[in-house]
Amino acid sequence: MPSVDFQTAVRQEEEYLRRVHPTVDDIPGCMSLFDGFLLCHVLNAQVKSLYRYGRMSECRDKMEDFKFCMSLKSMHPEEKKDAWIRRRAEWWAAKRLGKSSENIWNIRSESLSNWPPSLSDNATQNTDSIS
């Protein structure tokens, strides 16, 4: 069970995305999103998805991203950036809170006390096992 709720996860993702995409020029344009949609339908991508997941790749999300980008065309660039970051943050938060390896592994908040072991400890253990 995830330790954070959806709104907290969205806030964390927004903070991260604002660091990664600090300017308006850092967010993808509509043409690159449309290219991603078209590349999703290429034979290579379909075969890779079939091999990895046992099903053809679903390109619906890529088309939705393109439509969303087109709906932002009339906005001011800063508003467009904020809307895009909000949408991506919600997508990443939903992905994080869904079924994933975070359901199994807990993030360690502090490092282990004796890790990595010192080289001298390993050397003495190896010489003991040899003799």
Short mmCIF file of N, CA and C in Angstrom, two decimals:
data_model
loop_
_atom_site.label_atom_id
_atom_site.label_comp_id
_atom_site.label_asym_id
_atom_site.label_seq_id
_atom_site.Cartn_x
_atom_site.Cartn_y
_atom_site.Cartn_z
N MET A 1 0.84 -1.18 0.00
CA MET A 1 0.00 0.00 0.00
C MET A 1 0.89 1.25 0.00
N PRO A 2 0.69 2.16 -0.92
CA PRO A 2 1.51 3.37 -0.97
C PRO A 2 1.36 4.20 0.30
N SER A 3 2.44 4.86 0.68
CA SER A 3 2.42 5.62 1.93
C SER A 3 1.94 7.05 1.74
N VAL A 4 1.71 7.50 0.50
CA VAL A 4 1.23 8.85 0.25
C VAL A 4 -0.10 8.81 -0.46
N ASP A 5 -0.89 9.88 -0.28
CA ASP A 5 -2.15 9.95 -0.98
C ASP A 5 -1.94 10.60 -2.35
N PHE A 6 -2.98 10.64 -3.17
CA PHE A 6 -2.87 11.10 -4.54
C PHE A 6 -2.44 12.56 -4.62
N GLN A 7 -3.03 13.42 -3.81
CA GLN A 7 -2.70 14.85 -3.86
C GLN A 7 -1.25 15.11 -3.48
N THR A 8 -0.75 14.39 -2.47
CA THR A 8 0.65 14.53 -2.08
C THR A 8 1.56 14.07 -3.21
N ALA A 9 1.22 12.96 -3.84
CA ALA A 9 2.02 12.45 -4.95
C ALA A 9 2.01 13.44 -6.12
N VAL A 10 0.86 14.05 -6.40
CA VAL A 10 0.78 15.05 -7.48
C VAL A 10 1.67 16.24 -7.14
N ARG A 11 1.64 16.69 -5.91
CA ARG A 11 2.47 17.82 -5.49
C ARG A 11 3.96 17.50 -5.65
N GLN A 12 4.35 16.29 -5.23
CA GLN A 12 5.74 15.87 -5.37
C GLN A 12 6.15 15.82 -6.83
N GLU A 13 5.29 15.27 -7.67
CA GLU A 13 5.60 15.19 -9.09
C GLU A 13 5.67 16.57 -9.74
N GLU A 14 4.78 17.48 -9.33
CA GLU A 14 4.82 18.85 -9.86
C GLU A 14 6.14 19.53 -9.51
N GLU A 15 6.58 19.38 -8.27
CA GLU A 15 7.86 19.97 -7.87
C GLU A 15 9.00 19.43 -8.72
N TYR A 16 8.99 18.13 -8.93
CA TYR A 16 10.05 17.51 -9.74
C TYR A 16 9.99 18.00 -11.19
N LEU A 17 8.81 18.02 -11.77
CA LEU A 17 8.66 18.44 -13.17
C LEU A 17 9.02 19.90 -13.36
N ARG A 18 8.76 20.73 -12.37
CA ARG A 18 9.13 22.15 -12.48
C ARG A 18 10.65 22.33 -12.47
N ARG A 19 11.35 21.43 -11.77
CA ARG A 19 12.82 21.48 -11.80
C ARG A 19 13.35 20.96 -13.14
N VAL A 20 12.73 19.92 -13.66
CA VAL A 20 13.18 19.32 -14.91
C VAL A 20 12.84 20.20 -16.12
N HIS A 21 11.69 20.86 -16.07
CA HIS A 21 11.21 21.71 -17.17
C HIS A 21 11.06 23.15 -16.67
N PRO A 22 12.17 23.86 -16.45
CA PRO A 22 12.07 25.20 -15.85
C PRO A 22 11.51 26.28 -16.78
N THR A 23 11.62 26.11 -18.09
CA THR A 23 11.12 27.14 -18.99
C THR A 23 10.03 26.57 -19.90
N VAL A 24 9.34 27.48 -20.56
CA VAL A 24 8.27 27.09 -21.46
C VAL A 24 8.81 26.25 -22.62
N ASP A 25 10.02 26.54 -23.05
CA ASP A 25 10.61 25.81 -24.18
C ASP A 25 10.96 24.37 -23.84
N ASP A 26 10.96 24.01 -22.56
CA ASP A 26 11.33 22.65 -22.14
C ASP A 26 10.18 21.66 -22.26
N ILE A 27 8.95 22.13 -22.38
CA ILE A 27 7.84 21.20 -22.52
C ILE A 27 7.71 20.81 -23.99
N PRO A 28 7.24 19.59 -24.27
CA PRO A 28 7.17 19.15 -25.67
C PRO A 28 6.11 19.91 -26.46
N GLY A 29 6.37 20.08 -27.73
CA GLY A 29 5.42 20.73 -28.61
C GLY A 29 4.41 19.73 -29.15
N CYS A 30 3.37 20.24 -29.77
CA CYS A 30 2.32 19.36 -30.30
C CYS A 30 2.85 18.46 -31.41
N MET A 31 3.76 18.96 -32.22
CA MET A 31 4.29 18.13 -33.30
C MET A 31 5.08 16.94 -32.76
N SER A 32 5.86 17.15 -31.71
CA SER A 32 6.62 16.02 -31.15
C SER A 32 5.67 15.01 -30.50
N LEU A 33 4.57 15.48 -29.91
CA LEU A 33 3.58 14.55 -29.35
C LEU A 33 2.88 13.77 -30.45
N PHE A 34 2.59 14.45 -31.56
CA PHE A 34 1.96 13.76 -32.69
C PHE A 34 2.93 12.75 -33.31
N ASP A 35 4.21 13.11 -33.39
CA ASP A 35 5.22 12.17 -33.87
C ASP A 35 5.28 10.93 -32.97
N GLY A 36 5.20 11.14 -31.66
CA GLY A 36 5.19 10.02 -30.73
C GLY A 36 3.99 9.11 -30.95
N PHE A 37 2.85 9.73 -31.26
CA PHE A 37 1.65 8.94 -31.56
C PHE A 37 1.86 8.11 -32.82
N LEU A 38 2.39 8.73 -33.87
CA LEU A 38 2.63 7.99 -35.11
C LEU A 38 3.67 6.89 -34.92
N LEU A 39 4.73 7.17 -34.16
CA LEU A 39 5.76 6.17 -33.92
C LEU A 39 5.24 4.98 -33.11
N CYS A 40 4.21 5.21 -32.35
CA CYS A 40 3.61 4.13 -31.57
C CYS A 40 3.00 3.07 -32.48
N HIS A 41 2.56 3.48 -33.67
CA HIS A 41 1.91 2.57 -34.60
C HIS A 41 2.89 1.87 -35.55
N VAL A 42 4.16 2.22 -35.47
CA VAL A 42 5.16 1.62 -36.35
C VAL A 42 5.31 0.14 -36.01
N LEU A 43 5.61 -0.66 -37.01
CA LEU A 43 5.73 -2.11 -36.83
C LEU A 43 6.72 -2.48 -35.73
N ASN A 44 7.87 -1.78 -35.68
CA ASN A 44 8.89 -2.07 -34.68
C ASN A 44 8.33 -1.92 -33.26
N ALA A 45 7.60 -0.83 -33.02
CA ALA A 45 7.03 -0.60 -31.68
C ALA A 45 5.97 -1.64 -31.34
N GLN A 46 5.18 -2.03 -32.33
CA GLN A 46 4.14 -3.03 -32.09
C GLN A 46 4.74 -4.39 -31.77
N VAL A 47 5.79 -4.77 -32.51
CA VAL A 47 6.44 -6.06 -32.27
C VAL A 47 7.12 -6.06 -30.89
N LYS A 48 7.77 -4.95 -30.53
CA LYS A 48 8.42 -4.87 -29.22
C LYS A 48 7.40 -5.01 -28.10
N SER A 49 6.26 -4.36 -28.24
CA SER A 49 5.22 -4.46 -27.23
C SER A 49 4.65 -5.87 -27.16
N LEU A 50 4.47 -6.46 -28.32
CA LEU A 50 3.96 -7.84 -28.36
C LEU A 50 4.93 -8.79 -27.68
N TYR A 51 6.23 -8.59 -27.89
CA TYR A 51 7.24 -9.44 -27.26
C TYR A 51 7.29 -9.21 -25.76
N ARG A 52 7.30 -7.96 -25.35
CA ARG A 52 7.47 -7.65 -23.92
C ARG A 52 6.22 -7.92 -23.09
N TYR A 53 5.05 -7.53 -23.62
CA TYR A 53 3.83 -7.55 -22.81
C TYR A 53 2.79 -8.54 -23.29
N GLY A 54 3.02 -9.16 -24.46
CA GLY A 54 2.07 -10.12 -24.98
C GLY A 54 0.86 -9.49 -25.63
N ARG A 55 0.91 -8.21 -25.92
CA ARG A 55 -0.20 -7.51 -26.58
C ARG A 55 0.35 -6.36 -27.40
N MET A 56 -0.45 -5.93 -28.35
CA MET A 56 -0.06 -4.79 -29.17
C MET A 56 -0.05 -3.53 -28.31
N SER A 57 0.82 -2.59 -28.66
CA SER A 57 0.89 -1.36 -27.86
C SER A 57 -0.36 -0.52 -28.06
N GLU A 58 -0.78 0.11 -26.99
CA GLU A 58 -1.95 0.98 -27.03
C GLU A 58 -1.47 2.41 -27.16
N CYS A 59 -1.92 3.06 -28.20
CA CYS A 59 -1.44 4.41 -28.50
C CYS A 59 -2.47 5.48 -28.12
N ARG A 60 -3.53 5.08 -27.46
CA ARG A 60 -4.60 6.02 -27.09
C ARG A 60 -4.08 7.16 -26.22
N ASP A 61 -3.22 6.86 -25.26
CA ASP A 61 -2.70 7.91 -24.37
C ASP A 61 -1.89 8.94 -25.14
N LYS A 62 -1.16 8.49 -26.13
CA LYS A 62 -0.36 9.42 -26.93
C LYS A 62 -1.25 10.35 -27.74
N MET A 63 -2.36 9.82 -28.25
CA MET A 63 -3.31 10.67 -28.98
C MET A 63 -3.98 11.65 -28.02
N GLU A 64 -4.28 11.20 -26.81
CA GLU A 64 -4.89 12.10 -25.82
C GLU A 64 -3.92 13.23 -25.45
N ASP A 65 -2.62 12.92 -25.34
CA ASP A 65 -1.63 13.96 -25.08
C ASP A 65 -1.60 14.98 -26.21
N PHE A 66 -1.67 14.50 -27.44
CA PHE A 66 -1.68 15.41 -28.59
C PHE A 66 -2.92 16.29 -28.57
N LYS A 67 -4.08 15.70 -28.31
CA LYS A 67 -5.32 16.49 -28.24
C LYS A 67 -5.25 17.53 -27.13
N PHE A 68 -4.70 17.12 -26.00
CA PHE A 68 -4.57 18.06 -24.88
C PHE A 68 -3.66 19.22 -25.27
N CYS A 69 -2.56 18.92 -25.95
CA CYS A 69 -1.64 19.96 -26.40
C CYS A 69 -2.35 20.92 -27.36
N MET A 70 -3.15 20.38 -28.25
CA MET A 70 -3.88 21.23 -29.20
C MET A 70 -4.89 22.11 -28.48
N SER A 71 -5.44 21.62 -27.38
CA SER A 71 -6.42 22.43 -26.64
C SER A 71 -5.75 23.59 -25.89
N LEU A 72 -4.42 23.53 -25.73
CA LEU A 72 -3.69 24.57 -25.02
C LEU A 72 -3.19 25.68 -25.95
N LYS A 73 -3.44 25.55 -27.24
CA LYS A 73 -2.89 26.48 -28.22
C LYS A 73 -3.25 27.94 -27.94
N SER A 74 -4.42 28.21 -27.43
CA SER A 74 -4.86 29.60 -27.23
C SER A 74 -4.39 30.18 -25.89
N MET A 75 -3.73 29.39 -25.07
CA MET A 75 -3.28 29.86 -23.75
C MET A 75 -1.96 30.62 -23.84
N HIS A 76 -1.72 31.42 -22.83
CA HIS A 76 -0.43 32.09 -22.66
C HIS A 76 0.62 31.00 -22.40
N PRO A 77 1.85 31.18 -22.87
CA PRO A 77 2.87 30.13 -22.69
C PRO A 77 3.07 29.66 -21.25
N GLU A 78 3.03 30.57 -20.29
CA GLU A 78 3.19 30.15 -18.88
C GLU A 78 2.00 29.32 -18.41
N GLU A 79 0.79 29.70 -18.81
CA GLU A 79 -0.40 28.91 -18.45
C GLU A 79 -0.32 27.53 -19.10
N LYS A 80 0.16 27.51 -20.35
CA LYS A 80 0.31 26.24 -21.07
C LYS A 80 1.29 25.33 -20.34
N LYS A 81 2.40 25.90 -19.89
CA LYS A 81 3.41 25.12 -19.16
C LYS A 81 2.82 24.58 -17.86
N ASP A 82 2.10 25.43 -17.12
CA ASP A 82 1.50 25.00 -15.86
C ASP A 82 0.48 23.89 -16.08
N ALA A 83 -0.35 24.02 -17.12
CA ALA A 83 -1.36 22.99 -17.41
C ALA A 83 -0.69 21.68 -17.81
N TRP A 84 0.37 21.78 -18.61
CA TRP A 84 1.06 20.56 -19.04
C TRP A 84 1.73 19.87 -17.85
N ILE A 85 2.37 20.66 -16.99
CA ILE A 85 3.03 20.08 -15.81
C ILE A 85 2.00 19.44 -14.90
N ARG A 86 0.86 20.09 -14.71
CA ARG A 86 -0.19 19.53 -13.86
C ARG A 86 -0.69 18.19 -14.42
N ARG A 87 -0.90 18.14 -15.73
CA ARG A 87 -1.38 16.90 -16.36
C ARG A 87 -0.36 15.78 -16.22
N ARG A 88 0.91 16.08 -16.48
CA ARG A 88 1.96 15.06 -16.37
C ARG A 88 2.13 14.63 -14.91
N ALA A 89 2.02 15.57 -13.98
CA ALA A 89 2.15 15.22 -12.56
C ALA A 89 1.03 14.27 -12.14
N GLU A 90 -0.18 14.53 -12.61
CA GLU A 90 -1.30 13.63 -12.29
C GLU A 90 -1.08 12.26 -12.91
N TRP A 91 -0.53 12.23 -14.14
CA TRP A 91 -0.26 10.95 -14.80
C TRP A 91 0.80 10.16 -14.02
N TRP A 92 1.90 10.83 -13.65
CA TRP A 92 2.96 10.15 -12.89
C TRP A 92 2.47 9.72 -11.51
N ALA A 93 1.67 10.55 -10.85
CA ALA A 93 1.15 10.19 -9.53
C ALA A 93 0.25 8.96 -9.63
N ALA A 94 -0.61 8.92 -10.64
CA ALA A 94 -1.48 7.75 -10.82
C ALA A 94 -0.64 6.51 -11.10
N LYS A 95 0.42 6.68 -11.87
CA LYS A 95 1.30 5.55 -12.17
C LYS A 95 2.03 5.09 -10.91
N ARG A 96 2.49 6.04 -10.11
CA ARG A 96 3.19 5.69 -8.86
C ARG A 96 2.28 4.97 -7.89
N LEU A 97 1.03 5.43 -7.77
CA LEU A 97 0.12 4.87 -6.78
C LEU A 97 -0.57 3.61 -7.27
N GLY A 98 -0.43 3.32 -8.55
CA GLY A 98 -0.99 2.08 -9.09
C GLY A 98 -0.11 0.91 -8.71
N LYS A 99 -0.38 -0.21 -9.32
CA LYS A 99 0.38 -1.42 -9.04
C LYS A 99 1.79 -1.29 -9.59
N SER A 100 2.78 -1.39 -8.72
CA SER A 100 4.17 -1.27 -9.14
C SER A 100 5.08 -1.91 -8.10
N SER A 101 6.38 -1.78 -8.32
CA SER A 101 7.34 -2.34 -7.38
C SER A 101 7.34 -1.58 -6.05
N GLU A 102 6.75 -0.36 -6.04
CA GLU A 102 6.66 0.37 -4.77
C GLU A 102 5.72 -0.34 -3.80
N ASN A 103 4.88 -1.25 -4.30
CA ASN A 103 4.01 -2.03 -3.42
C ASN A 103 4.81 -3.06 -2.64
N ILE A 104 5.99 -3.41 -3.14
CA ILE A 104 6.81 -4.44 -2.51
C ILE A 104 7.95 -3.84 -1.71
N TRP A 105 8.66 -2.89 -2.32
CA TRP A 105 9.85 -2.32 -1.70
C TRP A 105 9.52 -0.99 -1.04
N ASN A 106 10.08 -0.79 0.14
CA ASN A 106 9.96 0.49 0.83
C ASN A 106 11.21 1.31 0.57
N ILE A 107 11.04 2.58 0.36
CA ILE A 107 12.18 3.46 0.14
C ILE A 107 12.90 3.65 1.46
N ARG A 108 14.19 3.42 1.44
CA ARG A 108 15.00 3.55 2.65
C ARG A 108 15.28 5.03 2.89
N SER A 109 15.00 5.51 4.09
CA SER A 109 15.22 6.93 4.39
C SER A 109 16.63 7.19 4.91
N GLU A 110 17.29 6.18 5.43
CA GLU A 110 18.67 6.34 5.88
C GLU A 110 19.49 5.14 5.41
N SER A 111 20.75 5.36 5.23
CA SER A 111 21.60 4.28 4.70
C SER A 111 21.86 3.22 5.77
N LEU A 112 22.25 2.05 5.31
CA LEU A 112 22.58 0.96 6.23
C LEU A 112 23.83 1.32 7.02
N SER A 113 23.92 0.83 8.23
CA SER A 113 25.03 1.22 9.10
C SER A 113 26.37 0.66 8.63
N ASN A 114 26.42 -0.57 8.14
CA ASN A 114 27.69 -1.19 7.77
C ASN A 114 27.69 -1.56 6.29
N TRP A 115 27.25 -0.63 5.44
CA TRP A 115 27.22 -0.92 4.01
C TRP A 115 27.78 0.23 3.23
N PRO A 116 28.62 0.02 2.31
CA PRO A 116 29.20 -1.25 1.89
C PRO A 116 30.26 -1.70 2.89
N PRO A 117 30.47 -3.01 2.98
CA PRO A 117 31.47 -3.50 3.92
C PRO A 117 32.86 -3.03 3.48
N SER A 118 33.71 -2.80 4.46
CA SER A 118 35.05 -2.31 4.13
C SER A 118 35.85 -3.43 3.47
N LEU A 119 36.82 -3.05 2.69
CA LEU A 119 37.64 -4.01 1.96
C LEU A 119 38.41 -4.91 2.93
N SER A 120 38.85 -4.37 4.06
CA SER A 120 39.61 -5.18 5.02
C SER A 120 38.75 -6.29 5.61
N ASP A 121 37.43 -6.05 5.82
CA ASP A 121 36.55 -7.09 6.33
C ASP A 121 36.43 -8.23 5.33
N ASN A 122 36.30 -7.91 4.07
CA ASN A 122 36.19 -8.94 3.03
C ASN A 122 37.48 -9.73 2.91
N ALA A 123 38.60 -9.06 3.02
CA ALA A 123 39.90 -9.74 2.88
C ALA A 123 40.10 -10.75 4.01
N THR A 124 39.74 -10.41 5.24
CA THR A 124 39.91 -11.34 6.34
C THR A 124 38.96 -12.52 6.22
N GLN A 125 37.73 -12.28 5.73
CA GLN A 125 36.79 -13.39 5.54
C GLN A 125 37.28 -14.33 4.46
N ASN A 126 37.84 -13.79 3.39
CA ASN A 126 38.32 -14.65 2.29
C ASN A 126 39.54 -15.46 2.72
N THR A 127 40.43 -14.89 3.52
CA THR A 127 41.60 -15.66 3.95
C THR A 127 41.22 -16.72 4.95
N ASP A 128 40.21 -16.47 5.75
CA ASP A 128 39.75 -17.49 6.70
C ASP A 128 39.15 -18.69 5.98
N SER A 129 38.42 -18.44 4.91
CA SER A 129 37.78 -19.55 4.20
C SER A 129 38.80 -20.35 3.39
N ILE A 130 39.93 -19.74 3.01
CA ILE A 130 40.94 -20.44 2.22
C ILE A 130 41.71 -21.42 3.12
N SER A 131 42.03 -21.02 4.33
CA SER A 131 42.86 -21.88 5.18
C SER A 131 42.07 -22.92 5.92
#
